Short mmCIF file of C-alpha atoms in Angstrom, two decimals:
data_model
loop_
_atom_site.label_atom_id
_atom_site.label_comp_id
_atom_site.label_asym_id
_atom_site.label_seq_id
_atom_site.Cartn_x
_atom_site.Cartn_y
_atom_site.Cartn_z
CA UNK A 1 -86.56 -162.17 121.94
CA UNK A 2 -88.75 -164.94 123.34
CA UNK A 3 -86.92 -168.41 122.68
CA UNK A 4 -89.04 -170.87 120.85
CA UNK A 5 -87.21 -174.08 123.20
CA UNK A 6 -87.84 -172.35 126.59
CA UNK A 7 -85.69 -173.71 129.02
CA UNK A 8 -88.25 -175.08 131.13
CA UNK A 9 -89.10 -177.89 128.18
CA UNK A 10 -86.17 -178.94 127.50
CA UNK A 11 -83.55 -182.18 129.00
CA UNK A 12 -81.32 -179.90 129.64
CA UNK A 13 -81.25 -177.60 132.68
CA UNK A 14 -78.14 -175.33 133.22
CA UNK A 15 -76.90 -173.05 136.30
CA UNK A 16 -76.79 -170.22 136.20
CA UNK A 17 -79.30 -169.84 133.67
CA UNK A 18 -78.66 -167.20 131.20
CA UNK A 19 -75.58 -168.12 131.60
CA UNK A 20 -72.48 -165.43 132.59
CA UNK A 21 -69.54 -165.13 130.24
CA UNK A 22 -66.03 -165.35 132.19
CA UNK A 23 -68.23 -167.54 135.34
CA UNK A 24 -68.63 -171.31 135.48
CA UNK A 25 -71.72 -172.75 134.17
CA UNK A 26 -73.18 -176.39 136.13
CA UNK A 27 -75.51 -177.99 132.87
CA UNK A 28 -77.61 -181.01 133.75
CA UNK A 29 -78.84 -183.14 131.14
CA UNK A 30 -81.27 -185.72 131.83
CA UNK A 31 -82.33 -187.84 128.66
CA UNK A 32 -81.38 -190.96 126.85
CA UNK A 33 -78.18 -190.06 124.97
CA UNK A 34 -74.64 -190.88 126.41
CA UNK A 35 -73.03 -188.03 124.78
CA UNK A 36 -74.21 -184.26 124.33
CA UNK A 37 -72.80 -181.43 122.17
CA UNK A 38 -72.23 -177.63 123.06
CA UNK A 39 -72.00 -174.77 120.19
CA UNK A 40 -71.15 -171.12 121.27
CA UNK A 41 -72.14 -168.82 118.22
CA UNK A 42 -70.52 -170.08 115.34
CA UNK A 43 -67.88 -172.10 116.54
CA UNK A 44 -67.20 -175.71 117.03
CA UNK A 45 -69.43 -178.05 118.17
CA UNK A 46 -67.85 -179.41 121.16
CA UNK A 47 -68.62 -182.83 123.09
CA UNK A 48 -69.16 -183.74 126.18
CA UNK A 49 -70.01 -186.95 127.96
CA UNK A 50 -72.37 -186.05 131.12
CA UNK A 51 -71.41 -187.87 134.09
CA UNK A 52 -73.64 -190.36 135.80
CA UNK A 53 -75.79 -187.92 137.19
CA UNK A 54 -76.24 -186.08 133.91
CA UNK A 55 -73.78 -183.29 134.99
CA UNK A 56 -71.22 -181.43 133.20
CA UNK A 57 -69.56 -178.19 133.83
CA UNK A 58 -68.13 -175.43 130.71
CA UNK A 59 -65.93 -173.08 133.07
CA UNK A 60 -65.86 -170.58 132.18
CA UNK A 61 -68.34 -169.60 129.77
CA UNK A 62 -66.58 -168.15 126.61
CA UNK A 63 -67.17 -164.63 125.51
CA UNK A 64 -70.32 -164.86 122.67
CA UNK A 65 -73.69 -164.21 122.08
CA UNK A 66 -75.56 -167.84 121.92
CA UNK A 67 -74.97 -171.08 123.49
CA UNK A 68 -76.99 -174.44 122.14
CA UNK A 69 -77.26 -177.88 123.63
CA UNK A 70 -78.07 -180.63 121.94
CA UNK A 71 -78.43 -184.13 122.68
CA UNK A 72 -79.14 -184.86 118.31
CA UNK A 73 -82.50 -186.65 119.33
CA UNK A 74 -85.24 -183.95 118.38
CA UNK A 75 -86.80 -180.86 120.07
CA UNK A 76 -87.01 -182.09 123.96
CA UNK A 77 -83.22 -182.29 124.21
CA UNK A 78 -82.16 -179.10 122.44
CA UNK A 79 -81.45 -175.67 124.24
CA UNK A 80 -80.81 -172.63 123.55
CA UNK A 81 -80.03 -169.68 125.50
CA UNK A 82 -78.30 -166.01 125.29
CA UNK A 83 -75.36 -165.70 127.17
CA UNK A 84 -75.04 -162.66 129.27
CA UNK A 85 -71.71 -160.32 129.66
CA UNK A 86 -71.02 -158.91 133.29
CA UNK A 87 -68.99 -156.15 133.04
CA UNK B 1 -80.51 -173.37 141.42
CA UNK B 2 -82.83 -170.32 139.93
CA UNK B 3 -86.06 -172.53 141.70
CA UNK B 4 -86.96 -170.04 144.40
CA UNK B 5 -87.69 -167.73 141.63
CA UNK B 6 -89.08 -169.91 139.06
CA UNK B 7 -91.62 -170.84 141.55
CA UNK B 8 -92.72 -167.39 142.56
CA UNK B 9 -92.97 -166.85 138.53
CA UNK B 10 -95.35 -169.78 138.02
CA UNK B 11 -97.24 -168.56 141.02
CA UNK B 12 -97.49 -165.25 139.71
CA UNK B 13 -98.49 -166.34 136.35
CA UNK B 14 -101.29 -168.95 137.81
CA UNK B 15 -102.88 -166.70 140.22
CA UNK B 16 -104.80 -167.64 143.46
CA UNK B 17 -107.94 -168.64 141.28
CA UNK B 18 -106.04 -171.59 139.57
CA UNK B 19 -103.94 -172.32 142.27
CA UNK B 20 -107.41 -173.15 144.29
CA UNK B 21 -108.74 -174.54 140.81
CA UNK B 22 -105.63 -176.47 140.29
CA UNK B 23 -106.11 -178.10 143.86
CA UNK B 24 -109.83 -178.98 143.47
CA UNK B 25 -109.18 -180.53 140.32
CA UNK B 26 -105.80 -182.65 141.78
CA UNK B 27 -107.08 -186.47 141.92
CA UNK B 28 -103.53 -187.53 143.40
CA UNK B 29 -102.20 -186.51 146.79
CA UNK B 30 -98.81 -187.25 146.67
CA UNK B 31 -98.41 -187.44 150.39
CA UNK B 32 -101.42 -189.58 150.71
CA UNK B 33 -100.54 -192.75 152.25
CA UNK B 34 -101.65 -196.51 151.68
CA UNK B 35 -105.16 -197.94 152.15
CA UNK B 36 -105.54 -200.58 154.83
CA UNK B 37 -105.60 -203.08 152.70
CA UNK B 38 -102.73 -202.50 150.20
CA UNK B 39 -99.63 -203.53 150.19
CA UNK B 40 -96.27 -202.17 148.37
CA UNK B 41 -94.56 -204.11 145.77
CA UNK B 42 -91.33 -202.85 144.35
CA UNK B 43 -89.77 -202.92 140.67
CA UNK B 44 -87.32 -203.89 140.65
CA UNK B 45 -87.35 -204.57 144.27
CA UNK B 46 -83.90 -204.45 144.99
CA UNK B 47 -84.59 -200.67 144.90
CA UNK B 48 -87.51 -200.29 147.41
CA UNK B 49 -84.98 -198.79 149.78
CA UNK B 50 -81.85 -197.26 147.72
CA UNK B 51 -81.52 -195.72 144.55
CA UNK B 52 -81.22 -196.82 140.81
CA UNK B 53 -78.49 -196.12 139.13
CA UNK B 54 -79.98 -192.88 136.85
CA UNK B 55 -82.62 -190.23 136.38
CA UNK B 56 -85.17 -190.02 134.38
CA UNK B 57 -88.13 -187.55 133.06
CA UNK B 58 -90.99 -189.84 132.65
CA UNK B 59 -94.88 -188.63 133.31
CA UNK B 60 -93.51 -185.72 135.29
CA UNK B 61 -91.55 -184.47 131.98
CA UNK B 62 -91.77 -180.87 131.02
CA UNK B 63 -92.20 -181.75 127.87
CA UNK B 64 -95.41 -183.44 126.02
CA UNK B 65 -95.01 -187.23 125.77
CA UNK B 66 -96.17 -190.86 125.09
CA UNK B 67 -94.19 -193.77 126.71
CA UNK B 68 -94.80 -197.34 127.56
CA UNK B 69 -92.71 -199.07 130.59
CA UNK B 70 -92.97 -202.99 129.90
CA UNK B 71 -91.96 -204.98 133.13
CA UNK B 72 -91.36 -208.78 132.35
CA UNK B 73 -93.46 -211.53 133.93
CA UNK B 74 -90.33 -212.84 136.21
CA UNK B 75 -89.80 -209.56 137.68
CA UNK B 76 -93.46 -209.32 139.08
CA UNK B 77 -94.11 -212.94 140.33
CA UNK B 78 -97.16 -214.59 140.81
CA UNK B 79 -100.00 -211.94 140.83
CA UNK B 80 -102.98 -213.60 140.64
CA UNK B 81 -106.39 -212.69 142.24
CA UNK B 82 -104.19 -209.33 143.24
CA UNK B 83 -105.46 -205.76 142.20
CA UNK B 84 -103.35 -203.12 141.28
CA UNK B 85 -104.89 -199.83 142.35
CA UNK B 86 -102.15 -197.84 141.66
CA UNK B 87 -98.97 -197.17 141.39
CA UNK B 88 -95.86 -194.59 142.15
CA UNK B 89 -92.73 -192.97 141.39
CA UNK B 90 -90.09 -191.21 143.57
CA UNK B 91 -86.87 -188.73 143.34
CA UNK B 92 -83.50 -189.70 143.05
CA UNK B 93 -81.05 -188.49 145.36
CA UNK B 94 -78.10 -187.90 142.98
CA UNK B 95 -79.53 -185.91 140.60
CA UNK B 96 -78.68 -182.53 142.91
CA UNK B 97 -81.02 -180.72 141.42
CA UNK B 98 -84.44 -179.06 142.65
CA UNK B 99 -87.85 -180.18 141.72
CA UNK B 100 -89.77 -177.41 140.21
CA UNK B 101 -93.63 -178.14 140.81
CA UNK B 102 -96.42 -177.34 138.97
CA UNK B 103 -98.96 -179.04 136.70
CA UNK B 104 -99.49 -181.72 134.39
CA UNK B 105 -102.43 -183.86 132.99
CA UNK B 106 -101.34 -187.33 133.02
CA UNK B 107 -102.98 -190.46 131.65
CA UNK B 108 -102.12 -194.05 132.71
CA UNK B 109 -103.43 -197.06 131.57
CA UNK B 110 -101.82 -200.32 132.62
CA UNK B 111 -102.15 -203.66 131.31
CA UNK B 112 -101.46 -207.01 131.49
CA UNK B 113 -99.23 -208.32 128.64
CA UNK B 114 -97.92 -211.49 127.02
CA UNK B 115 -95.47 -209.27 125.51
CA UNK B 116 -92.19 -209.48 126.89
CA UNK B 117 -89.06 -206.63 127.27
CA UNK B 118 -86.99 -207.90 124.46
CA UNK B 119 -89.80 -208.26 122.10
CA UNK B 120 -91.32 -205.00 122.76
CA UNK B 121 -92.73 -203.05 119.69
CA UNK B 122 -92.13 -199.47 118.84
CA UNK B 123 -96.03 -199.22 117.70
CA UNK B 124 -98.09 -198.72 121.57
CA UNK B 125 -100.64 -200.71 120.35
CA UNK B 126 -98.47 -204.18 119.80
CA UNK B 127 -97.73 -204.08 123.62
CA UNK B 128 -100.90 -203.81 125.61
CA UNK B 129 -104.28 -203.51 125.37
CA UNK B 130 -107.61 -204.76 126.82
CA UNK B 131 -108.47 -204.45 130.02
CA UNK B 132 -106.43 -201.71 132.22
CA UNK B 133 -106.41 -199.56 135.88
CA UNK B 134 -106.45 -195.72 134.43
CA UNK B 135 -105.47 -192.80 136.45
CA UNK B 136 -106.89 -189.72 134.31
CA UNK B 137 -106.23 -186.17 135.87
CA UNK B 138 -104.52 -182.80 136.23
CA UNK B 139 -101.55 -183.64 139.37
CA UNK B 140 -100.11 -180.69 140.70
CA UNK B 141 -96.28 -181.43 141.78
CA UNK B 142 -94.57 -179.58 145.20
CA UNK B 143 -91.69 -177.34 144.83
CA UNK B 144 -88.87 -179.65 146.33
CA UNK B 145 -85.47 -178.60 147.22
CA UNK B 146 -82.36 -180.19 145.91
CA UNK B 147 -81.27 -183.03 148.41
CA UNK B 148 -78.37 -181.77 150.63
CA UNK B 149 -74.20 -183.28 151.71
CA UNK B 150 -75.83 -185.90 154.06
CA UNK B 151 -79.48 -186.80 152.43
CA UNK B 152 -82.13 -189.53 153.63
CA UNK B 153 -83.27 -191.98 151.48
CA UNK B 154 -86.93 -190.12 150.12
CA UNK B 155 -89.70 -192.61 151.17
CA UNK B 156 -92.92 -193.66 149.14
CA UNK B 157 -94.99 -192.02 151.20
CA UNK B 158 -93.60 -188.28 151.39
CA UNK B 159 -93.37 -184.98 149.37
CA UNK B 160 -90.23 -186.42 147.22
CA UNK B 161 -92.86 -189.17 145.81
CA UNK B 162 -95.80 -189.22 143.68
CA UNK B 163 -98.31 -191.21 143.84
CA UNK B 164 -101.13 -192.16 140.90
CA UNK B 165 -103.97 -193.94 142.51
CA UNK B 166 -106.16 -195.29 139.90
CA UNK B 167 -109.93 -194.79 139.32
CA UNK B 168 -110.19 -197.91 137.52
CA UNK B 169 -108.30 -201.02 139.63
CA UNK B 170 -107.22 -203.90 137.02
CA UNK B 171 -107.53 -207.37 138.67
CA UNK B 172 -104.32 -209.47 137.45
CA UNK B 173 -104.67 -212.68 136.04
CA UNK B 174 -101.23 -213.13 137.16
CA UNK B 175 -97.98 -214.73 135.11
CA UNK B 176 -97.98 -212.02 132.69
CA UNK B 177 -96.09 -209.11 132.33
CA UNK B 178 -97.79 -205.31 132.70
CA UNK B 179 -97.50 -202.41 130.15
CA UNK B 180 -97.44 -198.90 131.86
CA UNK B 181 -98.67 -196.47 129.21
CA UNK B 182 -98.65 -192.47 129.87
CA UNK B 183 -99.49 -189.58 128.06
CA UNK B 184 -98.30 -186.25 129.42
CA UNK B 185 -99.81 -183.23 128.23
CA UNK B 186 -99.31 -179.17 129.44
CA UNK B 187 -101.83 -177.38 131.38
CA UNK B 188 -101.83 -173.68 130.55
CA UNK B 189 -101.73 -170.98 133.66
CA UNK B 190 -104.05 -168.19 133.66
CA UNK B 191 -102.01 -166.56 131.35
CA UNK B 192 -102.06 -168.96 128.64
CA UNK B 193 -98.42 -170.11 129.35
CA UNK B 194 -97.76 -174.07 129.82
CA UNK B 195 -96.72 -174.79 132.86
CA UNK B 196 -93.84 -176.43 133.19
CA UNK B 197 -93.04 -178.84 136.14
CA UNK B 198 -89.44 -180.82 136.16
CA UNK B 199 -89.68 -183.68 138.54
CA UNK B 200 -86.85 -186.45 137.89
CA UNK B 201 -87.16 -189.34 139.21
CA UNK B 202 -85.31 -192.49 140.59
CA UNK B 203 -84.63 -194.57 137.46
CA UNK B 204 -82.82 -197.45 136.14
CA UNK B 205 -80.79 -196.79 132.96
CA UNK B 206 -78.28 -199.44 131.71
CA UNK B 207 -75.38 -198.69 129.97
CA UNK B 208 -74.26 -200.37 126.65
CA UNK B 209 -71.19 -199.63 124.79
CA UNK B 210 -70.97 -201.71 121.19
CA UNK B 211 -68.09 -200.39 119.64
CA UNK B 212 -68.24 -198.23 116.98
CA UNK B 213 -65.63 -197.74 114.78
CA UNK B 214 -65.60 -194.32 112.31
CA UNK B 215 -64.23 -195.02 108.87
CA UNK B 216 -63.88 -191.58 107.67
CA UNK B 217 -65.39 -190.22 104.23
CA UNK B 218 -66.92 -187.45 104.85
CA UNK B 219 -66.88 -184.00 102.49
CA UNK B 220 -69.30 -182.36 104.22
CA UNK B 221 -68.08 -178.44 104.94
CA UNK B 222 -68.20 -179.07 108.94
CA UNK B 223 -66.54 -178.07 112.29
CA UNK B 224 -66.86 -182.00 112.79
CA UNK B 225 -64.88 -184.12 110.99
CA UNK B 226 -67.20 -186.85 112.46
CA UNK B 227 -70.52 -185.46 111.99
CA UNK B 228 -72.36 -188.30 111.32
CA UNK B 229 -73.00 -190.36 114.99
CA UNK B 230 -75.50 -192.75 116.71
CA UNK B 231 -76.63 -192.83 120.05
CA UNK B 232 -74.52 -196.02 121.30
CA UNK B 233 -76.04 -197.03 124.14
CA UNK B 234 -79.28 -197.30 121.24
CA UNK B 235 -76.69 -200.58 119.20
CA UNK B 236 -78.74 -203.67 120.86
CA UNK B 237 -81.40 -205.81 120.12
CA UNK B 238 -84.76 -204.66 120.72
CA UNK B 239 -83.86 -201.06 120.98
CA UNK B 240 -84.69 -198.38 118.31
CA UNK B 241 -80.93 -197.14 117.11
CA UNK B 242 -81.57 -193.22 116.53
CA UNK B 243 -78.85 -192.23 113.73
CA UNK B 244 -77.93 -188.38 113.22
CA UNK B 245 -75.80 -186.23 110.89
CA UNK B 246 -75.43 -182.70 112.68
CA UNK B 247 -73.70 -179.92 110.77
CA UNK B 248 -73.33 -176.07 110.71
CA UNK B 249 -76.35 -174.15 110.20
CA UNK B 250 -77.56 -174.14 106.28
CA UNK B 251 -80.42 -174.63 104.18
CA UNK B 252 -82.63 -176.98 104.90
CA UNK B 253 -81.71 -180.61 102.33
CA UNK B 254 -82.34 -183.78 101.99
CA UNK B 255 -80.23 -186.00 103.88
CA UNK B 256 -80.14 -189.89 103.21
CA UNK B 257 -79.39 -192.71 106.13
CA UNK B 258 -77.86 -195.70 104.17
CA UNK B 259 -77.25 -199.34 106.20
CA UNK B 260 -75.41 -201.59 104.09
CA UNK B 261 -72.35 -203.92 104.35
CA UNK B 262 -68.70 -202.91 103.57
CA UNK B 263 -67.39 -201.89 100.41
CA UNK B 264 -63.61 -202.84 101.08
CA UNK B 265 -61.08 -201.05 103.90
CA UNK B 266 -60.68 -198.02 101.20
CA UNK B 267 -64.04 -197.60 100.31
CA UNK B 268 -65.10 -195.92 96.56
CA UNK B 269 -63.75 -192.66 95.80
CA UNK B 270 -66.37 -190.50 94.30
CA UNK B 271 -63.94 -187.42 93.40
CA UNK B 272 -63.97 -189.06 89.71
CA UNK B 273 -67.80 -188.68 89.42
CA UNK B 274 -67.80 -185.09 90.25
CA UNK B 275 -67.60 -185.11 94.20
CA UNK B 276 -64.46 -184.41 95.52
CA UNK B 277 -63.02 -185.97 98.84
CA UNK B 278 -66.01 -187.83 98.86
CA UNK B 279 -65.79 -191.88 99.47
CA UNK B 280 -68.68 -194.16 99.72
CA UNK B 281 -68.05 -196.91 102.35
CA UNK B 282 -70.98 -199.16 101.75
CA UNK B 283 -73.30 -200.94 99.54
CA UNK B 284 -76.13 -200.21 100.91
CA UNK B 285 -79.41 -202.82 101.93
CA UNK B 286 -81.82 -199.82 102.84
CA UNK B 287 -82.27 -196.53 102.68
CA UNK B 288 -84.11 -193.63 104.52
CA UNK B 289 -84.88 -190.18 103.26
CA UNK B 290 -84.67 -187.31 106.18
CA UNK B 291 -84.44 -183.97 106.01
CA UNK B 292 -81.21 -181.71 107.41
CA UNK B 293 -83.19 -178.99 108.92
CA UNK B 294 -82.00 -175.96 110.56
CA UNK B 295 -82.91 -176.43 114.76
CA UNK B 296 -85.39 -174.19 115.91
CA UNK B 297 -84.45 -170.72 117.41
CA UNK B 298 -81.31 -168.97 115.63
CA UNK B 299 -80.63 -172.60 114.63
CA UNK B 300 -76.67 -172.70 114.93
CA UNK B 301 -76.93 -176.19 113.70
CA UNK B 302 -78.99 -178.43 111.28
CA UNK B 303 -79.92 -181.80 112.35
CA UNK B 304 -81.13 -184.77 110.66
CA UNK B 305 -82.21 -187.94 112.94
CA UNK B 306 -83.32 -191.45 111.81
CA UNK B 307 -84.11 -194.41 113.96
CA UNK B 308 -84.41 -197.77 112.86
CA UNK B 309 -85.47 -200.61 115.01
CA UNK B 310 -83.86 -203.34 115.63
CA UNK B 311 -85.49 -206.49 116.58
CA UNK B 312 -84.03 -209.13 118.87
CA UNK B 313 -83.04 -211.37 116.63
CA UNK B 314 -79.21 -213.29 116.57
CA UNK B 315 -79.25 -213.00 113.22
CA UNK B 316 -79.01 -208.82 113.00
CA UNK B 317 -75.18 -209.64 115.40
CA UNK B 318 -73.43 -212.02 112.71
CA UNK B 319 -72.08 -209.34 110.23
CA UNK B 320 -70.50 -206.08 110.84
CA UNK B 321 -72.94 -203.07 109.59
CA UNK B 322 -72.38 -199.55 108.21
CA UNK B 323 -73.97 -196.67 108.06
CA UNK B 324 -73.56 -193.28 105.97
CA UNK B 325 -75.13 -190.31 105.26
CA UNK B 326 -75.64 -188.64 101.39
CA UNK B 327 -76.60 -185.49 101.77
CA UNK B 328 -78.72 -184.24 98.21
CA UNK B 329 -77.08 -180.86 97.23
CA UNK B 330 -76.77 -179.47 93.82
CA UNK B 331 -74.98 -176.72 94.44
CA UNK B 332 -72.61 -178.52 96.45
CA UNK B 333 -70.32 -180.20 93.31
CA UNK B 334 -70.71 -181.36 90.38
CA UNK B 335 -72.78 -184.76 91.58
CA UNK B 336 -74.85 -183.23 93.61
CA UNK B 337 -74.10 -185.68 96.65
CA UNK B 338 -71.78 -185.34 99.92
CA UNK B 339 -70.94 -187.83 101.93
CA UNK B 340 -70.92 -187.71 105.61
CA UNK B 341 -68.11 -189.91 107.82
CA UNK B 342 -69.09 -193.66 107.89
CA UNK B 343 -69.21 -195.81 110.43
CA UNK B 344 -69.29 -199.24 111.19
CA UNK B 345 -70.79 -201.56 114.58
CA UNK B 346 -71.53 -204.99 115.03
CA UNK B 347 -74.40 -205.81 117.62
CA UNK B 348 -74.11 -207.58 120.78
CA UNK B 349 -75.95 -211.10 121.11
CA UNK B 350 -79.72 -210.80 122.16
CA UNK B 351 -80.50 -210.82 125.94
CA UNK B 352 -83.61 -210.48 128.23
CA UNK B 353 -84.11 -207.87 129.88
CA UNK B 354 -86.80 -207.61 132.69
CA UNK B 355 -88.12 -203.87 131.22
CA UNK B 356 -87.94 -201.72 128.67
CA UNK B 357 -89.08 -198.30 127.63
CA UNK B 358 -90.83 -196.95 124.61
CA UNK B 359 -90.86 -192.94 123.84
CA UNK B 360 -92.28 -190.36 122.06
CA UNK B 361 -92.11 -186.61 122.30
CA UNK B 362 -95.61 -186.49 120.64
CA UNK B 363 -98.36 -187.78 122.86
CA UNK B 364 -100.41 -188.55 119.87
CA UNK B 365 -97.80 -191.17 118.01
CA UNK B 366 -98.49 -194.25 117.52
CA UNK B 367 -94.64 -195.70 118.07
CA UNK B 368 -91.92 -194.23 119.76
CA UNK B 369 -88.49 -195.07 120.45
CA UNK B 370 -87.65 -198.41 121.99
CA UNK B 371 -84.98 -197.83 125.05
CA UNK B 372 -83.86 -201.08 126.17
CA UNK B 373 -83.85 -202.00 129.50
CA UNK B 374 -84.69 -198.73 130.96
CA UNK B 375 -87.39 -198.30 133.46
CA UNK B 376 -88.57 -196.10 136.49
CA UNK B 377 -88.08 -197.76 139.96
CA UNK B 378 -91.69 -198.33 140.23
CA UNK B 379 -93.97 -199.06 143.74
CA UNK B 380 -96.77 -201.06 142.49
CA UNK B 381 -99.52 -201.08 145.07
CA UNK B 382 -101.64 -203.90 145.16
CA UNK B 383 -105.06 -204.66 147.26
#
C-alpha cells in the first residue's frame, strides 16, 4: 500500500528505512520541536528527545506491523512506515 | 544511508529528457563562484567559517513551504549604496546525513524592513514589502555524501553550498533590517511523482526551556497520562506557541484549547456534573475550537494542534498561564466533555533577538508560525 506521508516529505528520515524488526534503527529528525514521539502499532506513544543533531536511535526495533513519528506540529513532521520482519 | 539508491530511483523516474530539461531550465549553479565585483558578507558572521549550532530544512525542504527569515538592522551594519545580488546557504557538518538532490522551484524575494526580530508578525505581509532582489526558478540540488570521521569545513563556493543569484538586485538604503521570503514548491518527474530533494543546511536554532509544570486532570482514555503538551522551546515572546493534545486513534471531535488563569492548586472536580475523573484547572480568558483528527495513513494517533502568538510584550510574563484541552464527546459521559492534563508556564522577559523565522507548510498562507531567533547561516553577497 502506497503511504500517503512518503518518507521523502517528511522531517523525519530514519536508517534503515523500512525499518527491520530485532535490528537497530538510526531516526533523524530535523524540524522545530525539542521533543518527538514514537508509536509501534497500538502501543504506547513513547518520547524521545533528539539529540543536537536531530538523532535518536530505537534498538532494536520491536516486533509489529507499523511504526509512526510524530513531532505533533502537522503533516511535514509525521511518518509513517511498515516495519519489515527478517526471518 | 539508502541515498545511492534513492538517487538511481529519481534518475530512473526523471529520465534523460528532464534531466537535460531540468539543467537548461537551472538559473543557479551552485558551484558558480563570485563576480569580480562582489563581495561576501556573513550572517551572522561569526559563522562564515564554522558551523551553527543546528540544522535546518529551509528552501531546500522536501516539503511545500512559505517562510520569512528577518535579520535585524545591527546584525547587517551599514549597507548603504550596497546591492545585494544574491544570496546563499550551505550544509552543516553534524547533521551525518547525505544530501539527496533533485529539484525544487524556489522563489525569493528580499526586502528591506523597519520591522525588527522581536516584533515580527505571523501574517508575511506585516514584515516586508516594496521593493525586493527575486530569484525565481527550478534549482536542481547534487547528490552529496554524508560528511566523513575527519570532515573539512564545506566552503561557499563548492558542491555542499547553494547559491541563489538574483535576477532582480535590490539596492539597500542601508540601516534597516532585510526580510528573506521563500516559497518552495515540488516539481513533478516525468512520471508525475514530486521530486523530492533533502538538503539541510547549516543553521542557527536557539534553545529555550520555560518551565512547564503539568497539573494533572486529564480523563481522556490514553496511553499518555500527559497528552496534552506544547512545543517549549515555542514559550517566549514573539514566537507562535503551537499547543497539541495527541491521543489514540478515534473518531474525529472537536477538541477545545482553553488559556486562562488558575482555578486554585485542586482545581474543579467535574465528576459531580456527569464527567468522572475529570477536573478543570482554569478559568479560562480565550478559547479555540480545533478538531482531534485521526493522522493521515492508518492514523495510529489523532492530533489536534493550536498556535497562538505571542507578542513581545512584558506584560504577557507577569502572571503564570494555563492551558487545557475539552475535548466535545457525547458519548463519552454523561457531560459530554473530557478534560485533557493541564498545564501551567510563565514566560520569560522579552529580549531582542537579531533574527527570527516565520513558517508555513502551505506556500499559499498568509501567516505562519513565528520561530524565534532561528535563522539559516546566511552569505549575503553584495556588489
Amino acid at each position: 500500500m502506497k503511504p500517503l506521508v512518503p518518507a521523502e516529505s517528511s522531517r523525519f528520515r530514519i536508517d534503515p528505512d523500512p525499518p527491520v524488526a530485532g535490528r537497530s534503527l538510526s531516526v533523524t529528525y530535523i524540524g522545530p520541536a525539542e521533543e518527538v514521539e514514537y508509536q509501534i502499532d497500538d502501543g504506547t506513544a513513547v518520547r524521545v528527545r533528539p539529540d543536537e543533531n536531530g538523532r535518536f536511535r530505537i534498538d532494536p526495533v520491536p516486533t509489529g506491523d507499523e511504526i509512526m513519528f510524530s513531532d505533533r506540529l502537522g503533516v511535514p513532521g509525521y511518518l509513517h512506515s511498515d516495519i519489515v520482519e527478517v526471518h | 544511508m539508502r541515498a545511492p539508491h534513492r538517487v538511481a530511483f529519481i534518475r530512473r523516474r526523471i529520465g534523460w529528457v528532464g534531466l537535460v530539461l531540468g539543467a537548461l531550465a537551472t538559473p543557479l549553479a551552485a558551484q558558480s563562484g563570485r563576480g569580480n565585483n562582489s563581495w561576501p558578507m556573513h550572517v551572522p558572521a561569526q559563522f562564515a567559517d564554522a558551523d551553527a549550532s543546528g540544522v535546518a530544512l529551509w528552501a531546500l525542504a522536501p516539503f511545500e513551504a512559505r517562510r520569512q527569515v528577518l535579520l535585524s538592522a545591527v546584525s547587517l551594519g551599514d549597507l548603504s549604496g550596497q546591492q545585494l545580488v544574491g544570496l546563499a546557504v550551505r550544509r552543516n557538518l553534524a547533521v551525518g546525513m547525505d544530501a539527496v538532490g533533485g529539484r525544487l522551484h524556489v522563489r525569493i524575494e528580499v526586502s528591506e524592513t523597519s520591522v525588527e526580530p522581536r516584533d515580527a508578525s505571523p501574517r508575511f505581509r506585516d514584515n516586508g514589502s516594496g521593493r525586493h532582489g527575486t530569484f525565481d526558478g527550478i534549482i536542481s540540488l547534487p547528490d552529496r555524501p554524508a560528511f566523513g570521521d575527519d570532515p573539512v569545513q564545506p566552503g561557499w563556493d563548492g558542491d555542499d553550498a547553494v547559491r541563489f543569484e538574483f535576477s532582480r538586485p535590490l539596492a539597500l538604503r542601508g540601516g534597516l533590517g532585510l526580510c528573506i521570503e521563500s516559497v518552495t514548491t515540488q516539481v513533478l518527474d516525468a512520471n508525475g511523482e514530486p521530486e523530492r530533494p533533502y538538503w539541510p543546511i547549516d543553521a542557527v536554532i536557539p534553545r529555550f526551556a520555560p518551565v512547564v509544570q503539568d497539573l494533572g486532570g486529564n480523563c481522556l482514555q490514553s496511553d499518555d497520562p500527559m497528552p496534552a503538551g506544547v512545543a517549549s522551546n515555542t514559550l517566549v515572546p514573539g514566537s507562535t506557541a503551537r499547543f497539541h493534545l495527541s491521543t489514540p486513534a478515534g473518531p474525529a471531535r472537536t477538541a477545545v484549547l482553553n488559556l486562562g488563569l488558575g482555578l486554585g492548586s485542586q482545581g474543579f472536580d467535574l465528576s459531580g456534573l456527569g464527567a468522572p475523573g475529570c477536573i478543570s484547572h482554569l478559568v479560562a480568558l480565550s478559547q479555540w475550537n480545533q478538531v482531534l483528527a485521526p493522522l493521515p495513513a492508518p492514523g495510529r494517533r489523532n492530533l489536534a494542534t493550536s498556535d497562538l502568538w505571542l507578542p513581545n510584550v512584558a506584560a504577557l510574563s507577569l502572571l503564570p498561564l494555563r492551558v487545557q484541552w475539552l475535548v466535545l464527546d457525547s458519548q463519552a459521559n454523561d457531560l459530554g466533555v473530557q478534560t485533557s492534563n493541564a498545564f501551567e508556564f510563565r514566560l520569560p522577559l522579552p529580549i531582542d533577538r537579531p533574527a527570527t523565522w516565520i513558517e508555513s507548510t502551505d506556500p499559499r498562507a498568509s501567516s505562519g508560525q513565528i520561530l524565534a531567533g532561528r535563522q539559516p547561516v546566511f552569505e549575503l553577497i553584495l556588489r
